[in-house]
């Protein structure tokens, strides 16, 4: 036997793997380091207060991004809430009812939606979706339900938390659909047979089998939430970009990513704003990491169990 | 009997609801495609070929189209070789500790807010260089592209029947040769698909370019170290302008971007069963 | 009405998948409260035929059924017959034990009763579940584990749980598709013993690819080969003096 030479395979692949890890870690470090001045200056209040005073004199600057955090979460919750029934209905229809050709078309359409450049959603939303929502949904909601805090103030422009939420729901539904559909399709046929053999109707069978893929539905929701909270340009075009800490979804709001998109270009003018925006990014970083890890982990665990 | 009628009605209601939700889920796509086409085509018709070739001053988006091509090309050159190697690594070590962590990291990066990548590259490249540039934009896009390519590569290779692997290693050649020269080419169709879909994806990205590419629309880009525009970035700027003419311009640009995306995406998508997005 | 002595009766039964005929002109009668074994080499159509008896075959959109299948004299393929009603009358046990993994032992037995609203009170539900588990000879083994999930049961126990799930609906017929194919020998013996008990109250159709099993447990046996019913009759008689060369070859292991 010859002495083992260094493996060419490792020589080729290891550096690439190291580069990818290095990119990720240096991203995290960059965000941490760039956030430090903001933490020094404002402490935890940066995430806990709603204030945005950009002043020429750095001593007068005051920042707290709570409204943006709130807006990110609020819009993403609306997005997932609306996308979930769409995705579940879509998955059931595609797997159980659609004839083969329709099925393929529906799957391709959904994939196209998932890949479509987000700026195209943005243009469409600014000029069509927002005005349409304002006239047909938001105004009637205010007229009828203004006693509910969710709809307590009328929307003036239509650019609002609700518009962002609905747009996001359209954008993330294909992701949730793909995960739910694949999981629903993975249910072994023997369980379907068992349900039918008990005299259950199709509705009852589907309901029963969805109990089985519940973990996958949850991970679909979580991953869709992760997508929604990170989405930037389309949201920044429709959310209204106002520091509102309100339950009223008809009011304009902010999200972390749209705050960065809007303010970062001019932030260098001010003393602390750049660091504040990196700290906002760090928050998004951590949320994104946590949410996605949770979703990926749940999905993986489910897929592992289902094969047994 | 009446008890069962309720179940029957529920059953019908269920089918109707499910079908309606399915249609509702994909309906926006039809509306978007139709609206973008309808609004965009009138802009393009009004301007004529200049819309594709001219600068913004001339009423065209030529520099943005070239910018998108440059950014996409350069990001592919940077990202693809690394991503292929990482994907092949993930395929080769699916159960080792580092292999598992790599797979998880790739999936996380796949879902990562893209604006953060832009901020990172801004700090890494734009600030030291003192200017927005093609290089910075392309690097941001490359970072976004890598996990897609890598995941596609690993998945299409893992679908190769184990017997080919045995056959490859049975030839007695080293691992690098077996994997790169024999196994990877078997999956070349899947890998190529992944490359194209990832390229189409980054060609439409906006957020990571906001603070890296800068934007250039009045003249054509001529250097990799100078600012550059892209179709998506231009649309983002135009939509925010108060001018109606700019809005019409945005529709036209959106149509160009959509046509590029659909022309790449749909043929690939039709040719395979599943995609990862 | 004249055929009420039979639990199942098929008349010119044909089943096809697209152009592929898998059951050809089968006429067959299955007497009440007996074990009827349907045997034949794999691919002969026995599982398909079994799935026609409770119309679960309709889950496969390509499958077409023509002819008649009468359960206690009533043609279940007549227009207007609701397949879910047919399925309530016929319990089914499958080749792979398939208790619902996300439901507890108790819920698995309860699910059909609950959704079909066959019981009126919680007490009645509990009584019925205990009764079904007892009937399936499983109660003693799971009495303390009713709230646990079926994943911790053995294969044989899972299969008896599926039998209990079917029995809880108080069906008249029990359809069993190679119920011991994936069960260890001890579990197999328990299930075979159970069949002797169950046939006092139920008609059992057992699909099996094992002639010795058919000989051990059945009263009547039908031999299917490539979709044709070659022979049907009392088990003893067919095993002692098969009426066809094919049957004999199958019983001696020459046809697989």
Short mmCIF file of N, CA, C and O in Angstrom, two decimals, chain A residues 79-135:
data_model
loop_
_atom_site.label_atom_id
_atom_site.label_comp_id
_atom_site.label_asym_id
_atom_site.label_seq_id
_atom_site.Cartn_x
_atom_site.Cartn_y
_atom_site.Cartn_z
N UNK A 79 -49.81 38.10 6.79
CA UNK A 79 -49.42 37.34 5.61
C UNK A 79 -49.64 35.85 5.82
O UNK A 79 -50.25 35.17 4.99
N UNK A 80 -49.15 35.33 6.93
CA UNK A 80 -49.29 33.89 7.17
C UNK A 80 -50.76 33.53 7.39
O UNK A 80 -51.23 32.52 6.88
N UNK A 81 -51.47 34.39 8.09
CA UNK A 81 -52.88 34.12 8.35
C UNK A 81 -53.70 34.02 7.08
O UNK A 81 -54.58 33.17 6.97
N UNK A 82 -53.41 34.87 6.13
CA UNK A 82 -54.16 34.83 4.87
C UNK A 82 -53.62 33.71 3.96
O UNK A 82 -54.37 33.03 3.28
N UNK A 83 -52.30 33.54 3.98
CA UNK A 83 -51.70 32.54 3.08
C UNK A 83 -52.05 31.11 3.49
O UNK A 83 -52.16 30.23 2.64
N UNK A 84 -52.23 30.90 4.78
CA UNK A 84 -52.43 29.52 5.24
C UNK A 84 -53.67 28.85 4.64
O UNK A 84 -53.55 27.76 4.07
N UNK A 85 -54.87 29.46 4.76
CA UNK A 85 -56.02 28.79 4.13
C UNK A 85 -55.84 28.63 2.62
O UNK A 85 -56.23 27.59 2.07
N UNK A 86 -55.23 29.63 1.98
CA UNK A 86 -54.99 29.51 0.54
C UNK A 86 -54.11 28.30 0.25
O UNK A 86 -54.41 27.47 -0.62
N UNK A 87 -53.03 28.17 1.01
CA UNK A 87 -52.09 27.08 0.76
C UNK A 87 -52.71 25.72 1.05
O UNK A 87 -52.47 24.76 0.33
N UNK A 88 -53.47 25.65 2.13
CA UNK A 88 -54.09 24.37 2.49
C UNK A 88 -55.12 23.99 1.43
O UNK A 88 -55.12 22.85 0.93
N UNK A 89 -55.97 24.95 1.05
CA UNK A 89 -56.97 24.66 0.02
C UNK A 89 -56.31 24.26 -1.29
O UNK A 89 -56.70 23.27 -1.91
N UNK A 90 -55.28 25.00 -1.65
CA UNK A 90 -54.54 24.69 -2.87
C UNK A 90 -53.96 23.27 -2.81
O UNK A 90 -54.10 22.49 -3.76
N UNK A 91 -53.33 22.94 -1.69
CA UNK A 91 -52.69 21.63 -1.59
C UNK A 91 -53.71 20.49 -1.69
O UNK A 91 -53.47 19.50 -2.38
N UNK A 92 -54.83 20.65 -1.01
CA UNK A 92 -55.85 19.60 -1.04
C UNK A 92 -56.38 19.45 -2.46
O UNK A 92 -56.51 18.34 -2.98
N UNK A 93 -56.66 20.58 -3.08
CA UNK A 93 -57.21 20.52 -4.44
C UNK A 93 -56.22 19.86 -5.39
O UNK A 93 -56.59 18.99 -6.18
N UNK A 94 -54.97 20.27 -5.31
CA UNK A 94 -53.96 19.74 -6.23
C UNK A 94 -53.76 18.23 -6.00
O UNK A 94 -53.70 17.46 -6.95
N UNK A 95 -53.68 17.81 -4.76
CA UNK A 95 -53.37 16.41 -4.49
C UNK A 95 -54.58 15.50 -4.70
O UNK A 95 -54.46 14.44 -5.29
N UNK A 96 -55.75 15.95 -4.23
CA UNK A 96 -56.89 15.03 -4.20
C UNK A 96 -57.86 15.16 -5.37
O UNK A 96 -58.51 14.20 -5.74
N UNK A 97 -58.00 16.36 -5.90
CA UNK A 97 -59.12 16.56 -6.81
C UNK A 97 -58.72 16.89 -8.25
O UNK A 97 -59.39 16.46 -9.18
N UNK A 98 -57.67 17.67 -8.42
CA UNK A 98 -57.37 18.17 -9.77
C UNK A 98 -56.98 17.02 -10.69
O UNK A 98 -56.21 16.15 -10.31
N UNK A 99 -57.53 17.01 -11.91
CA UNK A 99 -57.07 16.04 -12.91
C UNK A 99 -55.58 16.30 -13.19
O UNK A 99 -55.09 17.41 -12.97
N UNK A 100 -54.92 15.28 -13.69
CA UNK A 100 -53.47 15.33 -13.80
C UNK A 100 -52.93 16.59 -14.50
O UNK A 100 -51.97 17.20 -14.04
N UNK A 101 -53.56 16.97 -15.61
CA UNK A 101 -53.05 18.11 -16.36
C UNK A 101 -53.23 19.41 -15.58
O UNK A 101 -52.32 20.23 -15.51
N UNK A 102 -54.42 19.57 -15.00
CA UNK A 102 -54.68 20.76 -14.19
C UNK A 102 -53.70 20.83 -13.03
O UNK A 102 -53.16 21.88 -12.69
N UNK A 103 -53.45 19.66 -12.46
CA UNK A 103 -52.52 19.56 -11.33
C UNK A 103 -51.15 20.11 -11.71
O UNK A 103 -50.59 20.94 -11.01
N UNK A 104 -50.63 19.63 -12.85
CA UNK A 104 -49.31 20.10 -13.28
C UNK A 104 -49.29 21.60 -13.52
O UNK A 104 -48.35 22.28 -13.14
N UNK A 105 -50.34 22.09 -14.16
CA UNK A 105 -50.41 23.53 -14.43
C UNK A 105 -50.42 24.32 -13.12
O UNK A 105 -49.69 25.30 -12.96
N UNK A 106 -51.23 23.86 -12.16
CA UNK A 106 -51.32 24.57 -10.88
C UNK A 106 -49.97 24.59 -10.17
O UNK A 106 -49.59 25.59 -9.56
N UNK A 107 -49.26 23.48 -10.25
CA UNK A 107 -47.96 23.42 -9.56
C UNK A 107 -46.98 24.38 -10.24
O UNK A 107 -46.25 25.12 -9.57
N UNK A 108 -46.99 24.38 -11.57
CA UNK A 108 -46.07 25.28 -12.27
C UNK A 108 -46.40 26.74 -11.96
O UNK A 108 -45.52 27.55 -11.68
N UNK A 109 -47.69 27.07 -11.98
CA UNK A 109 -48.09 28.45 -11.67
C UNK A 109 -47.59 28.87 -10.30
O UNK A 109 -47.06 29.97 -10.11
N UNK A 110 -47.75 27.98 -9.34
CA UNK A 110 -47.33 28.29 -7.99
C UNK A 110 -45.81 28.49 -7.93
O UNK A 110 -45.32 29.39 -7.25
N UNK A 111 -45.08 27.66 -8.66
CA UNK A 111 -43.62 27.80 -8.68
C UNK A 111 -43.20 29.11 -9.34
O UNK A 111 -42.25 29.76 -8.90
N UNK A 112 -43.90 29.48 -10.41
CA UNK A 112 -43.59 30.76 -11.06
C UNK A 112 -43.80 31.89 -10.07
O UNK A 112 -43.00 32.81 -9.94
N UNK A 113 -44.90 31.81 -9.31
CA UNK A 113 -45.18 32.85 -8.32
C UNK A 113 -44.09 32.95 -7.28
O UNK A 113 -43.74 34.03 -6.82
N UNK A 114 -43.57 31.78 -6.89
CA UNK A 114 -42.53 31.79 -5.87
C UNK A 114 -41.24 32.41 -6.40
O UNK A 114 -40.49 33.02 -5.65
N UNK A 115 -41.01 32.28 -7.70
CA UNK A 115 -39.75 32.78 -8.25
C UNK A 115 -39.83 34.17 -8.85
O UNK A 115 -38.81 34.82 -9.06
N UNK A 116 -41.03 34.64 -9.10
CA UNK A 116 -41.21 35.94 -9.77
C UNK A 116 -40.48 37.05 -9.00
O UNK A 116 -40.61 37.14 -7.79
N UNK A 117 -39.72 37.89 -9.71
CA UNK A 117 -39.00 38.96 -9.02
C UNK A 117 -39.94 39.77 -8.13
O UNK A 117 -41.03 40.17 -8.55
N UNK A 118 -39.50 40.02 -6.90
CA UNK A 118 -40.40 40.66 -5.94
C UNK A 118 -40.75 42.09 -6.36
O UNK A 118 -41.81 42.58 -6.00
N UNK A 119 -39.87 42.73 -7.11
CA UNK A 119 -40.16 44.10 -7.53
C UNK A 119 -41.39 44.14 -8.45
O UNK A 119 -42.14 45.12 -8.46
N UNK A 120 -41.63 43.04 -9.17
CA UNK A 120 -42.82 42.99 -10.03
C UNK A 120 -44.08 42.96 -9.17
O UNK A 120 -45.07 43.65 -9.46
N UNK A 121 -44.02 42.19 -8.08
CA UNK A 121 -45.14 42.25 -7.13
C UNK A 121 -45.31 43.68 -6.62
O UNK A 121 -46.42 44.16 -6.43
N UNK A 122 -44.17 44.33 -6.39
CA UNK A 122 -44.20 45.69 -5.85
C UNK A 122 -44.91 46.66 -6.78
O UNK A 122 -45.80 47.40 -6.35
N UNK A 123 -44.53 46.67 -8.06
CA UNK A 123 -45.16 47.58 -9.03
C UNK A 123 -46.66 47.32 -9.08
O UNK A 123 -47.47 48.25 -9.02
N UNK A 124 -46.99 46.05 -9.22
CA UNK A 124 -48.40 45.67 -9.33
C UNK A 124 -49.18 46.11 -8.09
O UNK A 124 -50.30 46.64 -8.19
N UNK A 125 -48.56 45.95 -6.94
CA UNK A 125 -49.26 46.29 -5.70
C UNK A 125 -49.47 47.80 -5.58
O UNK A 125 -50.55 48.25 -5.20
N UNK A 126 -48.44 48.58 -5.92
CA UNK A 126 -48.55 50.03 -5.78
C UNK A 126 -49.68 50.56 -6.66
O UNK A 126 -50.49 51.38 -6.22
N UNK A 127 -49.72 50.08 -7.89
CA UNK A 127 -50.67 50.69 -8.83
C UNK A 127 -52.01 49.96 -8.92
O UNK A 127 -52.99 50.53 -9.34
N UNK A 128 -52.05 48.70 -8.53
CA UNK A 128 -53.34 48.02 -8.58
C UNK A 128 -53.84 47.56 -7.20
O UNK A 128 -54.92 47.94 -6.77
N UNK A 129 -53.04 46.74 -6.53
CA UNK A 129 -53.54 46.09 -5.31
C UNK A 129 -53.94 47.09 -4.23
O UNK A 129 -55.02 46.98 -3.64
N UNK A 130 -53.05 48.07 -3.97
CA UNK A 130 -53.33 49.00 -2.88
C UNK A 130 -54.61 49.81 -3.13
O UNK A 130 -55.48 49.85 -2.27
N UNK A 131 -54.76 50.43 -4.31
CA UNK A 131 -56.02 51.14 -4.55
C UNK A 131 -57.23 50.21 -4.48
O UNK A 131 -58.28 50.60 -3.92
N UNK A 132 -57.10 49.01 -5.01
CA UNK A 132 -58.23 48.07 -5.00
C UNK A 132 -58.59 47.68 -3.57
O UNK A 132 -59.77 47.64 -3.20
N UNK A 133 -57.57 47.42 -2.75
CA UNK A 133 -57.85 47.08 -1.36
C UNK A 133 -58.49 48.25 -0.63
O UNK A 133 -59.41 48.06 0.16
N UNK A 134 -58.00 49.44 -0.91
CA UNK A 134 -58.52 50.62 -0.22
C UNK A 134 -60.01 50.78 -0.51
O UNK A 134 -60.83 50.94 0.40
N UNK A 135 -60.37 50.72 -1.77
CA UNK A 135 -61.76 50.96 -2.15
C UNK A 135 -62.69 49.82 -1.74
O UNK A 135 -63.81 50.04 -1.31
#
